[in-house]
Amino acid sequence: SPVQLTNSGTAAGGVSDPAVLPGTRLLIVHYQASSQSPASVGAFDLDTAQLDALTPADASGHASANRSGTAIAYGKGGAGTVALKPFQGGLWGAQSNLMLPMTPAARSADDPRYGAVQTIHWDYPEWAGDRRLVVSVQGGDNASHSTYSLSRLAMVELDPGLAQQAGVNYVGRTLE
């Protein structure tokens, strides 16, 4: 039968979307400290049942760990972009944001359908190797990112040495 890992004392607002960090006993999770707080990314230790914040409560979440266990990628909900956080030697490094096309005009260079929307929002990264991410790219009909009329997947190729880089450039294509 299932064994409950978290409870209301862990994160009163909820814990979800676990991703195993390979080579560790950590789950990378999406959580809210309270039902009124924005989401955060945290590391849940399976041995101690301790949850440590990896991001501030800034609408970050939906993290994914790369296969070598050296980095995570996650959505920055409030900013509409994706960030990376390296993990080496048991320590977390500084966050770096992917440099992604953030305007409809810039995004429409790769996919003309994005020229008809008002905002661009990148989220839900999933690793497809240690240097590739598949990311959801939403086209919004209002500035609050609350209504999307277009959502596609894009492949983002990262430069070698991503764990040491601050500001990784986007090289991608839309997947149909």
mmCIF file of C-alpha atoms in Angstrom:
data_model
loop_
_atom_site.group_PDB
_atom_site.id
_atom_site.type_symbol
_atom_site.label_atom_id
_atom_site.label_comp_id
_atom_site.label_asym_id
_atom_site.label_seq_id
_atom_site.Cartn_x
_atom_site.Cartn_y
_atom_site.Cartn_z
ATOM 1 C CA SER A 1 0.000 0.000 0.000
ATOM 2 C CA PRO A 2 1.161 3.603 -0.590
ATOM 3 C CA VAL A 3 3.384 5.317 1.987
ATOM 4 C CA GLN A 4 2.714 9.032 2.392
ATOM 5 C CA LEU A 5 5.935 11.054 2.083
ATOM 6 C CA THR A 6 4.697 14.579 2.781
ATOM 7 C CA ASN A 7 2.031 16.040 5.021
ATOM 8 C CA SER A 8 0.575 19.447 5.879
ATOM 9 C CA GLY A 9 3.650 20.178 7.999
ATOM 10 C CA THR A 10 5.916 19.708 4.959
ATOM 11 C CA ALA A 11 4.218 22.325 2.776
ATOM 12 C CA ALA A 12 0.729 23.391 3.823
ATOM 13 C CA GLY A 13 -0.161 24.570 0.315
ATOM 14 C CA GLY A 14 0.741 21.259 -1.310
ATOM 15 C CA VAL A 15 3.585 19.233 -2.823
ATOM 16 C CA SER A 16 3.404 17.794 -6.349
ATOM 17 C CA ASP A 17 5.199 17.030 -9.588
ATOM 18 C CA PRO A 18 8.149 14.973 -8.214
ATOM 19 C CA ALA A 19 11.284 14.361 -10.270
ATOM 20 C CA VAL A 20 14.028 12.032 -9.028
ATOM 21 C CA LEU A 21 17.507 13.598 -9.042
ATOM 22 C CA PRO A 22 19.633 10.673 -10.352
ATOM 23 C CA GLY A 23 22.403 9.441 -8.069
ATOM 24 C CA THR A 24 20.786 10.970 -4.973
ATOM 25 C CA ARG A 25 17.959 10.330 -2.513
ATOM 26 C CA LEU A 26 16.335 13.647 -3.500
ATOM 27 C CA LEU A 27 13.026 14.377 -5.137
ATOM 28 C CA ILE A 28 12.778 17.738 -6.867
ATOM 29 C CA VAL A 29 9.238 18.994 -6.234
ATOM 30 C CA HIS A 30 6.808 21.797 -6.979
ATOM 31 C CA TYR A 31 5.371 23.090 -3.698
ATOM 32 C CA GLN A 32 3.556 25.900 -1.931
ATOM 33 C CA ALA A 33 4.419 26.792 1.671
ATOM 34 C CA SER A 34 0.787 27.886 2.164
ATOM 35 C CA SER A 35 -2.326 27.939 0.015
ATOM 36 C CA GLN A 36 -1.848 31.698 -0.448
ATOM 37 C CA SER A 37 1.862 31.636 -1.385
ATOM 38 C CA PRO A 38 3.267 31.401 -4.910
ATOM 39 C CA ALA A 39 4.873 28.106 -5.902
ATOM 40 C CA SER A 40 8.532 27.201 -5.351
ATOM 41 C CA VAL A 41 10.908 24.446 -6.367
ATOM 42 C CA GLY A 42 12.254 22.352 -3.518
ATOM 43 C CA ALA A 43 14.425 19.322 -2.834
ATOM 44 C CA PHE A 44 12.751 16.663 -0.690
ATOM 45 C CA ASP A 45 15.204 14.297 1.026
ATOM 46 C CA LEU A 46 13.793 10.761 1.081
ATOM 47 C CA ASP A 47 15.974 9.803 4.077
ATOM 48 C CA THR A 48 15.193 12.746 6.363
ATOM 49 C CA ALA A 49 11.788 13.840 4.956
ATOM 50 C CA GLN A 50 13.160 17.397 4.926
ATOM 51 C CA LEU A 51 12.066 19.846 2.229
ATOM 52 C CA ASP A 52 14.586 22.543 1.291
ATOM 53 C CA ALA A 53 13.663 25.503 -0.902
ATOM 54 C CA LEU A 54 15.694 25.801 -4.101
ATOM 55 C CA THR A 55 13.881 28.929 -5.285
ATOM 56 C CA PRO A 56 12.043 31.742 -3.569
ATOM 57 C CA ALA A 57 8.226 31.664 -3.631
ATOM 58 C CA ASP A 58 8.115 33.301 -7.067
ATOM 59 C CA ALA A 59 5.796 30.998 -9.054
ATOM 60 C CA SER A 60 8.664 28.652 -9.974
ATOM 61 C CA GLY A 61 7.860 25.000 -10.459
ATOM 62 C CA HIS A 62 7.437 21.938 -12.647
ATOM 63 C CA ALA A 63 11.101 20.951 -12.407
ATOM 64 C CA SER A 64 12.891 18.194 -14.267
ATOM 65 C CA ALA A 65 16.296 16.646 -13.482
ATOM 66 C CA ASN A 66 18.815 15.756 -16.174
ATOM 67 C CA ARG A 67 19.896 12.132 -16.495
ATOM 68 C CA SER A 68 23.346 12.641 -14.978
ATOM 69 C CA GLY A 69 21.918 14.381 -11.899
ATOM 70 C CA THR A 70 24.020 17.496 -12.478
ATOM 71 C CA ALA A 71 21.249 20.026 -13.146
ATOM 72 C CA ILE A 72 17.547 20.742 -12.936
ATOM 73 C CA ALA A 73 15.409 22.885 -15.206
ATOM 74 C CA TYR A 74 12.176 24.537 -14.081
ATOM 75 C CA GLY A 75 9.578 27.047 -15.150
ATOM 76 C CA LYS A 76 9.641 30.596 -13.788
ATOM 77 C CA GLY A 77 5.883 31.119 -13.896
ATOM 78 C CA GLY A 78 5.864 34.809 -13.058
ATOM 79 C CA ALA A 79 8.546 35.601 -15.639
ATOM 80 C CA GLY A 80 7.354 33.149 -18.299
ATOM 81 C CA THR A 81 10.793 31.650 -18.849
ATOM 82 C CA VAL A 82 12.866 28.596 -17.872
ATOM 83 C CA ALA A 83 15.802 28.479 -15.437
ATOM 84 C CA LEU A 84 18.605 25.999 -14.784
ATOM 85 C CA LYS A 85 20.224 25.161 -11.452
ATOM 86 C CA PRO A 86 23.401 23.028 -11.360
ATOM 87 C CA PHE A 87 24.025 20.330 -8.731
ATOM 88 C CA GLN A 88 27.586 19.133 -8.158
ATOM 89 C CA GLY A 89 29.326 17.574 -5.192
ATOM 90 C CA GLY A 90 26.123 17.658 -3.143
ATOM 91 C CA LEU A 91 25.787 21.436 -3.542
ATOM 92 C CA TRP A 92 23.369 23.563 -5.526
ATOM 93 C CA GLY A 93 24.812 26.272 -7.777
ATOM 94 C CA ALA A 94 23.321 29.595 -8.780
ATOM 95 C CA GLN A 95 20.281 29.776 -11.014
ATOM 96 C CA SER A 96 20.755 30.841 -14.632
ATOM 97 C CA ASN A 97 17.875 31.796 -16.884
ATOM 98 C CA LEU A 98 17.630 30.479 -20.419
ATOM 99 C CA MET A 99 17.775 33.300 -22.940
ATOM 100 C CA LEU A 100 14.589 32.490 -24.858
ATOM 101 C CA PRO A 101 12.621 34.569 -27.391
ATOM 102 C CA MET A 102 10.131 36.417 -25.147
ATOM 103 C CA THR A 103 8.164 38.496 -27.649
ATOM 104 C CA PRO A 104 5.666 37.312 -30.242
ATOM 105 C CA ALA A 105 7.749 38.947 -32.988
ATOM 106 C CA ALA A 106 10.928 37.150 -31.893
ATOM 107 C CA ARG A 107 9.160 33.799 -31.516
ATOM 108 C CA SER A 108 7.362 34.149 -34.852
ATOM 109 C CA ALA A 109 10.759 34.030 -36.598
ATOM 110 C CA ASP A 110 10.718 30.272 -35.790
ATOM 111 C CA ASP A 111 6.946 29.780 -36.014
ATOM 112 C CA PRO A 112 4.784 32.441 -37.726
ATOM 113 C CA ARG A 113 1.676 31.434 -35.740
ATOM 114 C CA TYR A 114 3.155 33.199 -32.689
ATOM 115 C CA GLY A 115 2.852 36.551 -34.501
ATOM 116 C CA ALA A 116 -0.892 36.545 -33.744
ATOM 117 C CA VAL A 117 -0.582 36.351 -29.929
ATOM 118 C CA GLN A 118 0.118 39.051 -27.319
ATOM 119 C CA THR A 119 2.542 37.225 -24.988
ATOM 120 C CA ILE A 120 4.977 34.311 -24.961
ATOM 121 C CA HIS A 121 5.335 31.993 -21.951
ATOM 122 C CA TRP A 122 7.833 29.104 -21.678
ATOM 123 C CA ASP A 123 7.203 26.332 -19.130
ATOM 124 C CA TYR A 124 7.207 22.606 -18.274
ATOM 125 C CA PRO A 125 10.812 21.754 -19.253
ATOM 126 C CA GLU A 126 11.723 18.101 -19.628
ATOM 127 C CA TRP A 127 15.259 16.870 -20.261
ATOM 128 C CA ALA A 128 15.924 14.922 -23.455
ATOM 129 C CA GLY A 129 19.598 14.245 -22.691
ATOM 130 C CA ASP A 130 22.065 16.357 -20.697
ATOM 131 C CA ARG A 131 22.152 19.172 -23.278
ATOM 132 C CA ARG A 132 18.591 19.196 -24.592
ATOM 133 C CA LEU A 133 15.303 20.351 -23.136
ATOM 134 C CA VAL A 134 11.820 19.959 -24.538
ATOM 135 C CA VAL A 135 9.827 22.986 -23.395
ATOM 136 C CA SER A 136 6.205 24.045 -23.803
ATOM 137 C CA VAL A 137 5.873 27.426 -25.543
ATOM 138 C CA GLN A 138 2.510 29.087 -25.014
ATOM 139 C CA GLY A 139 1.152 32.059 -26.900
ATOM 140 C CA GLY A 140 -1.110 34.161 -24.684
ATOM 141 C CA ASP A 141 -4.062 36.371 -25.493
ATOM 142 C CA ASN A 142 -3.560 38.655 -22.506
ATOM 143 C CA ALA A 143 -0.708 40.084 -20.441
ATOM 144 C CA SER A 144 -1.522 37.969 -17.365
ATOM 145 C CA HIS A 145 -0.665 34.668 -19.138
ATOM 146 C CA SER A 146 -4.053 33.332 -18.046
ATOM 147 C CA THR A 147 -5.403 32.509 -21.514
ATOM 148 C CA TYR A 148 -3.427 30.617 -24.153
ATOM 149 C CA SER A 149 -4.503 30.233 -27.746
ATOM 150 C CA LEU A 150 -1.391 28.436 -28.944
ATOM 151 C CA SER A 151 0.860 25.874 -27.273
ATOM 152 C CA ARG A 152 3.663 23.981 -28.989
ATOM 153 C CA LEU A 153 6.764 22.078 -27.947
ATOM 154 C CA ALA A 154 10.246 23.374 -28.714
ATOM 155 C CA MET A 155 13.600 21.643 -28.440
ATOM 156 C CA VAL A 156 16.227 23.776 -26.720
ATOM 157 C CA GLU A 157 19.878 22.836 -27.282
ATOM 158 C CA LEU A 158 22.238 23.932 -24.502
ATOM 159 C CA ASP A 159 25.877 24.822 -24.963
ATOM 160 C CA PRO A 160 28.460 22.400 -23.467
ATOM 161 C CA GLY A 161 29.342 23.102 -19.831
ATOM 162 C CA LEU A 162 25.844 24.285 -18.920
ATOM 163 C CA ALA A 163 26.532 23.913 -15.204
ATOM 164 C CA GLN A 164 29.142 26.662 -15.371
ATOM 165 C CA GLN A 165 27.193 29.012 -17.640
ATOM 166 C CA ALA A 166 25.072 31.944 -16.615
ATOM 167 C CA GLY A 167 22.640 32.792 -19.373
ATOM 168 C CA VAL A 168 22.313 29.953 -21.863
ATOM 169 C CA ASN A 169 21.307 30.894 -25.382
ATOM 170 C CA TYR A 170 18.316 29.360 -27.120
ATOM 171 C CA VAL A 171 18.853 27.330 -30.260
ATOM 172 C CA GLY A 172 15.636 25.564 -31.044
ATOM 173 C CA ARG A 173 12.942 24.374 -33.344
ATOM 174 C CA THR A 174 9.253 23.749 -32.909
ATOM 175 C CA LEU A 175 8.169 20.123 -32.668
ATOM 176 C CA GLU A 176 4.851 19.209 -34.230
#
